PDB file of C-alpha atoms in Angstrom:
ATOM      1  CA  MET A 283     -16.714  22.993 -18.603  1.00 77.00           C
ATOM      2  CA  LEU A 284     -14.855  24.567 -15.922  1.00 88.00           C
ATOM      3  CA  PHE A 285     -12.371  22.331 -15.887  1.00 93.00           C
ATOM      4  CA  ASN A 286     -10.636  20.396 -18.253  1.00 93.00           C
ATOM      5  CA  LEU A 287      -7.091  18.276 -17.284  1.00 93.00           C
ATOM      6  CA  ASN A 288      -5.657  15.204 -19.276  1.00 95.00           C
ATOM      7  CA  ILE A 289      -3.996  13.037 -16.864  1.00 95.00           C
ATOM      8  CA  ASN A 290      -0.939  10.776 -17.668  1.00 95.00           C
ATOM      9  CA  LEU A 291      -0.556   8.441 -15.721  1.00 94.00           C
ATOM     10  CA  SER A 292       2.446   6.166 -14.876  1.00 91.00           C
ATOM     11  CA  GLU A 293       3.528   2.954 -13.052  1.00 89.00           C
ATOM     12  CA  ASN A 294       4.677   5.469 -10.751  1.00 91.00           C
ATOM     13  CA  ASP A 295       2.268   7.625 -10.055  1.00 93.00           C
ATOM     14  CA  TYR A 296       0.271   4.272  -8.936  1.00 92.00           C
ATOM     15  CA  LEU A 297       3.116   3.091  -6.527  1.00 90.00           C
ATOM     16  CA  SER A 298       3.492   6.723  -5.151  1.00 92.00           C
ATOM     17  CA  PHE A 299      -0.642   6.575  -4.253  1.00 93.00           C
ATOM     18  CA  ASN A 300      -0.243   2.878  -2.351  1.00 90.00           C
ATOM     19  CA  ASN A 301       1.893   4.163  -1.029  1.00 89.00           C
ATOM     20  CA  PHE A 302       0.491   7.066   0.370  1.00 92.00           C
ATOM     21  CA  HIS A 303      -2.941   5.262   1.047  1.00 90.00           C
ATOM     22  CA  SER A 304      -1.544   3.320   3.545  1.00 86.00           C
ATOM     23  CA  PHE A 305       1.205   5.082   4.944  1.00 87.00           C
ATOM     24  CA  GLU A 306       0.239   7.859   5.538  1.00 88.00           C
ATOM     25  CA  SER A 307      -3.083   8.656   5.070  1.00 87.00           C
ATOM     26  CA  THR A 308      -5.416   8.806   8.125  1.00 84.00           C
ATOM     27  CA  HIS A 309      -7.231   5.744   6.815  1.00 81.00           C
ATOM     28  CA  GLY A 310      -4.253   3.896   6.020  1.00 84.00           C
ATOM     29  CA  LYS A 311      -2.660   4.064   8.391  1.00 86.00           C
ATOM     30  CA  LYS A 312      -5.268   2.459  11.533  1.00 88.00           C
ATOM     31  CA  LEU A 313      -6.104  -0.687   8.821  1.00 85.00           C
ATOM     32  CA  ILE A 314      -1.669  -0.771   9.120  1.00 85.00           C
ATOM     33  CA  TRP A 315      -1.894  -0.350  12.900  1.00 87.00           C
ATOM     34  CA  LYS A 316      -4.480  -2.859  12.689  1.00 90.00           C
ATOM     35  CA  THR A 317      -2.426  -5.232  10.618  1.00 86.00           C
ATOM     36  CA  ARG A 318       0.351  -5.087  12.365  1.00 84.00           C
ATOM     37  CA  ILE A 319      -1.297  -5.656  16.259  1.00 89.00           C
ATOM     38  CA  ARG A 320      -3.002  -8.391  14.972  1.00 90.00           C
ATOM     39  CA  PHE A 321       0.229  -9.715  13.568  1.00 86.00           C
ATOM     40  CA  ILE A 322       2.331  -9.342  16.338  1.00 87.00           C
ATOM     41  CA  LEU A 323      -0.877 -10.416  19.254  1.00 89.00           C
ATOM     42  CA  ALA A 324      -0.897 -14.144  16.966  1.00 88.00           C
ATOM     43  CA  MET A 325       3.100 -14.495  17.442  1.00 86.00           C
ATOM     44  CA  VAL A 326       3.088 -14.036  20.908  1.00 87.00           C
ATOM     45  CA  PHE A 327       0.773 -16.235  21.424  1.00 86.00           C
ATOM     46  CA  LEU A 328       1.996 -18.872  19.019  1.00 85.00           C
ATOM     47  CA  ALA A 329       5.113 -18.478  21.437  1.00 84.00           C
ATOM     48  CA  ALA A 330       3.100 -18.659  24.580  1.00 85.00           C
ATOM     49  CA  LEU A 331       1.233 -22.041  23.296  1.00 84.00           C
ATOM     50  CA  VAL A 332       4.870 -23.686  22.087  1.00 81.00           C
ATOM     51  CA  VAL A 333       6.022 -23.211  24.791  1.00 82.00           C
ATOM     52  CA  LEU A 334       2.552 -24.158  27.322  1.00 81.00           C
ATOM     53  CA  ILE A 335       2.935 -27.094  25.242  1.00 82.00           C
ATOM     54  CA  LEU A 336       5.951 -28.595  25.270  1.00 81.00           C
ATOM     55  CA  GLY A 337       7.024 -27.227  28.545  1.00 82.00           C
ATOM     56  CA  TRP A 338      10.153 -25.199  29.817  1.00 84.00           C
ATOM     57  CA  THR A 339      12.469 -27.146  27.244  1.00 85.00           C
ATOM     58  CA  THR A 340      15.463 -25.290  25.929  1.00 85.00           C
ATOM     59  CA  PHE A 341      13.850 -26.378  22.509  1.00 84.00           C
ATOM     60  CA  SER A 342      10.858 -24.684  23.201  1.00 83.00           C
ATOM     61  CA  VAL A 343      12.066 -21.420  24.255  1.00 84.00           C
ATOM     62  CA  VAL A 344      14.804 -21.410  21.617  1.00 87.00           C
ATOM     63  CA  TYR A 345      12.038 -21.726  19.146  1.00 84.00           C
ATOM     64  CA  ALA A 346       9.301 -18.813  21.310  1.00 84.00           C
ATOM     65  CA  ALA A 347      12.484 -16.562  20.665  1.00 87.00           C
ATOM     66  CA  LEU A 348      13.034 -17.386  16.942  1.00 88.00           C
ATOM     67  CA  LEU A 349       9.162 -16.634  17.002  1.00 86.00           C
ATOM     68  CA  LEU A 350       9.424 -13.828  18.321  1.00 86.00           C
ATOM     69  CA  LEU A 351      12.145 -12.737  16.424  1.00 90.00           C
ATOM     70  CA  LEU A 352      10.558 -13.071  13.345  1.00 88.00           C
ATOM     71  CA  THR A 353       8.071 -11.058  14.608  1.00 87.00           C
ATOM     72  CA  LEU A 354      10.485  -8.000  15.413  1.00 87.00           C
ATOM     73  CA  LEU A 355      12.130  -8.627  11.520  1.00 89.00           C
ATOM     74  CA  TYR A 356       8.368  -7.935  10.065  1.00 85.00           C
ATOM     75  CA  MET A 357       7.502  -5.541  11.873  1.00 85.00           C
ATOM     76  CA  LEU A 358      10.716  -3.659  11.143  1.00 87.00           C
ATOM     77  CA  PHE A 359      10.461  -4.081   6.785  1.00 90.00           C
ATOM     78  CA  PHE A 360       6.961  -4.402   7.293  1.00 85.00           C
ATOM     79  CA  LYS A 361       6.980  -1.464   5.040  1.00 85.00           C
ATOM     80  CA  ARG A 362       9.604  -2.593   2.261  1.00 90.00           C
ATOM     81  CA  VAL A 363       7.399  -5.371   2.085  1.00 88.00           C
ATOM     82  CA  LEU A 364       4.219  -4.261   1.472  1.00 85.00           C
ATOM     83  CA  THR A 365       5.884  -1.987  -1.231  1.00 88.00           C
ATOM     84  CA  ARG A 366       7.252  -4.658  -2.949  1.00 91.00           C
ATOM     85  CA  ASN A 367       4.549  -6.637  -2.842  1.00 90.00           C
ATOM     86  CA  ILE A 368       2.507  -3.744  -5.008  1.00 86.00           C
ATOM     87  CA  LYS A 369       5.538  -3.206  -7.482  1.00 89.00           C
ATOM     88  CA  THR A 370       5.339  -7.062  -8.147  1.00 92.00           C
ATOM     89  CA  GLN A 371       1.594  -6.849  -8.293  1.00 89.00           C
ATOM     90  CA  ILE A 372       1.855  -4.214 -10.576  1.00 86.00           C
ATOM     91  CA  LYS A 373       4.186  -5.835 -13.055  1.00 88.00           C
ATOM     92  CA  ARG A 374       2.422  -9.314 -13.179  1.00 91.00           C
ATOM     93  CA  LEU A 375      -0.678  -6.337 -13.725  1.00 87.00           C
ATOM     94  CA  LYS A 376       1.237  -4.825 -16.457  1.00 85.00           C
ATOM     95  CA  LYS A 377       1.922  -8.641 -17.729  1.00 89.00           C
ATOM     96  CA  MET A 378      -1.280  -9.554 -18.593  1.00 89.00           C
ATOM     97  CA  GLY A 379      -2.379  -5.991 -20.306  1.00 82.00           C
ATOM     98  CA  LYS A 380      -4.581  -5.407 -17.428  1.00 84.00           C
ATOM     99  CA  LEU A 381      -2.947  -2.267 -15.599  1.00 82.00           C
ATOM    100  CA  PRO A 382      -4.375  -1.406 -12.578  1.00 83.00           C
ATOM    101  CA  PHE A 383      -5.334   2.230 -14.314  1.00 87.00           C
ATOM    102  CA  ASP A 384      -5.785   4.938 -17.216  1.00 89.00           C
ATOM    103  CA  PRO A 385      -2.093   5.506 -18.210  1.00 91.00           C
ATOM    104  CA  VAL A 386      -3.814   8.527 -19.839  1.00 94.00           C
ATOM    105  CA  SER A 387      -6.955  10.025 -19.490  1.00 95.00           C
ATOM    106  CA  THR A 388      -9.055  13.242 -19.694  1.00 95.00           C
ATOM    107  CA  LEU A 389     -11.135  14.691 -16.448  1.00 95.00           C
ATOM    108  CA  GLU A 390     -13.348  17.513 -17.205  1.00 95.00           C
ATOM    109  CA  PHE A 391     -15.040  18.403 -14.327  1.00 95.00           C
ATOM    110  CA  TYR A 392     -18.982  20.525 -14.893  1.00 94.00           C
ATOM    111  CA  GLU A 393     -20.361  22.828 -11.585  1.00 92.00           C
ATOM    112  CA  ASP A 394     -22.747  19.226 -11.978  1.00 91.00           C
ATOM    113  CA  LYS A 395     -20.508  16.408 -13.042  1.00 94.00           C
ATOM    114  CA  MET A 396     -17.476  14.898 -13.604  1.00 95.00           C
ATOM    115  CA  VAL A 397     -15.807  12.768 -16.676  1.00 95.00           C
ATOM    116  CA  GLU A 398     -13.547  10.565 -16.761  1.00 95.00           C
ATOM    117  CA  ILE A 399     -12.588  10.078 -20.840  1.00 94.00           C
ATOM    118  CA  THR A 400      -9.795   7.153 -21.263  1.00 93.00           C
ATOM    119  CA  ALA A 401      -9.392   4.962 -24.654  1.00 89.00           C
ATOM    120  CA  LEU A 402     -12.160   2.918 -23.742  1.00 88.00           C
ATOM    121  CA  GLN A 403     -14.509   4.688 -21.869  1.00 91.00           C
ATOM    122  CA  ARG A 404     -16.395   7.208 -21.002  1.00 94.00           C
ATOM    123  CA  THR A 405     -17.683   7.590 -16.440  1.00 92.00           C
ATOM    124  CA  GLU A 406     -20.458  10.549 -16.017  1.00 94.00           C
ATOM    125  CA  GLN A 407     -20.024  10.758 -12.205  1.00 92.00           C
ATOM    126  CA  SER A 408     -21.655  13.598  -9.545  1.00 93.00           C
ATOM    127  CA  TYR A 409     -19.091  14.902  -6.757  1.00 93.00           C
ATOM    128  CA  SER A 410     -21.317  13.350  -4.229  1.00 91.00           C
ATOM    129  CA  ILE A 411     -19.027  10.325  -6.150  1.00 92.00           C
ATOM    130  CA  PHE A 412     -16.173  11.626  -3.451  1.00 93.00           C
ATOM    131  CA  GLU A 413     -15.760   9.799  -0.391  1.00 92.00           C
ATOM    132  CA  ARG A 414     -12.564  13.053   0.040  1.00 92.00           C
ATOM    133  CA  ILE A 415     -10.117  14.577  -1.090  1.00 93.00           C
ATOM    134  CA  CYS A 416      -6.504  14.180  -0.369  1.00 94.00           C
ATOM    135  CA  VAL A 417      -4.063  16.741  -1.451  1.00 94.00           C
ATOM    136  CA  VAL A 418      -0.643  15.714  -0.783  1.00 93.00           C
ATOM    137  CA  LYS A 419       2.392  18.470  -0.708  1.00 86.00           C
ATOM    138  CA  ASP A 420       3.183  19.979  -4.052  1.00 86.00           C
ATOM    139  CA  ARG A 421       2.948  15.672  -5.573  1.00 93.00           C
ATOM    140  CA  TYR A 422      -0.535  14.572  -5.695  1.00 96.00           C
ATOM    141  CA  ILE A 423      -4.008  15.698  -5.298  1.00 95.00           C
ATOM    142  CA  PHE A 424      -6.064  12.201  -4.805  1.00 95.00           C
ATOM    143  CA  LEU A 425      -9.919  12.308  -5.386  1.00 95.00           C
ATOM    144  CA  TYR A 426     -11.114   9.717  -3.279  1.00 94.00           C
ATOM    145  CA  LYS A 427     -14.201   7.713  -5.034  1.00 91.00           C
ATOM    146  CA  SER A 428     -14.015   5.506  -1.752  1.00 88.00           C
ATOM    147  CA  SER A 429     -11.769   3.809   0.313  1.00 83.00           C
ATOM    148  CA  VAL A 430      -9.695   2.019  -1.764  1.00 83.00           C
ATOM    149  CA  SER A 431      -9.201   3.884  -5.129  1.00 89.00           C
ATOM    150  CA  ALA A 432      -9.364   7.049  -5.995  1.00 93.00           C
ATOM    151  CA  TYR A 433      -7.912   9.454  -9.537  1.00 94.00           C
ATOM    152  CA  ILE A 434      -4.384   9.610  -9.111  1.00 95.00           C
ATOM    153  CA  LEU A 435      -4.242  13.748 -10.557  1.00 95.00           C
ATOM    154  CA  PRO A 436       0.136  14.748 -10.250  1.00 96.00           C
ATOM    155  CA  VAL A 437       0.593  18.547  -9.010  1.00 94.00           C
ATOM    156  CA  LEU A 438       2.840  19.374 -11.892  1.00 92.00           C
ATOM    157  CA  GLN A 439       0.279  17.757 -14.412  1.00 93.00           C
ATOM    158  CA  VAL A 440      -2.083  20.316 -12.940  1.00 92.00           C
ATOM    159  CA  LYS A 441      -0.056  23.102 -12.340  1.00 91.00           C
ATOM    160  CA  GLU A 442       1.191  23.232 -16.453  1.00 91.00           C
ATOM    161  CA  GLN A 443      -2.831  22.989 -17.019  1.00 91.00           C
ATOM    162  CA  LEU A 444      -5.099  24.834 -14.939  1.00 89.00           C
ATOM    163  CA  ASN A 445      -4.885  27.378 -11.554  1.00 90.00           C
ATOM    164  CA  GLN A 446      -4.840  24.301  -8.852  1.00 88.00           C
ATOM    165  CA  GLU A 447      -5.632  27.068  -6.210  1.00 90.00           C
ATOM    166  CA  ASP A 448      -9.171  27.695  -8.277  1.00 92.00           C
ATOM    167  CA  PHE A 449      -8.985  24.238  -8.885  1.00 93.00           C
ATOM    168  CA  ILE A 450      -8.939  22.899  -4.941  1.00 91.00           C
ATOM    169  CA  ALA A 451     -10.803  25.246  -3.830  1.00 92.00           C
ATOM    170  CA  PHE A 452     -13.789  24.235  -6.892  1.00 94.00           C
ATOM    171  CA  LEU A 453     -13.317  20.377  -5.403  1.00 92.00           C
ATOM    172  CA  SER A 454     -13.708  22.431  -1.744  1.00 91.00           C
ATOM    173  CA  ARG A 455     -17.207  23.283  -2.221  1.00 92.00           C
ATOM    174  CA  LYS A 456     -17.945  20.490  -3.989  1.00 90.00           C
ATOM    175  CA  CYS A 457     -16.533  18.075  -1.140  1.00 90.00           C
ATOM    176  CA  THR A 458     -16.272  19.734   1.843  1.00 87.00           C
ATOM    177  CA  ASN A 459     -13.733  16.045   3.505  1.00 90.00           C
ATOM    178  CA  VAL A 460     -10.608  17.507   2.317  1.00 91.00           C
ATOM    179  CA  GLU A 461      -7.291  16.577   3.624  1.00 91.00           C
ATOM    180  CA  TYR A 462      -4.087  18.015   3.113  1.00 91.00           C
ATOM    181  CA  TYR A 463      -0.765  16.349   3.806  1.00 90.00           C
TER     182      TYR A 463
END
């Protein structure tokens, strides 16, 4: 075994991953931008359709203006709304006893595989599963195993247990797509 990490995650860590993925990562930014454009276009066409169907009456113009104002407000508060939705989802899943992450796990890194050990299971995976690795300043290291799922490694916990530079150099040899934020 080359590296051994004991990871303790909280709801804030999971929320931070979702916020990073949605608003800071290049993949998330593209998706959010496309979503915003689609919403804006839909509302503009709806406003134009109202004016075309009802004619240039005071009611239709006011209604179209209100639709456009709601679109603007939605765009301004989009990040807050999305963050609140993630928090609500975490609370709902916690009530059901189905958190979307394992609060306590051990990650063992070998030359040819990575082993994740949780209270319920032991999973062995080759490094080819990693699509990319994102190093977010001095906060997190995210090991993406799909476009929306990742192992969350808080940097403070990594630094307490091993040399972070050696660990990132090892990961860089296993996955060539390493992004720094």
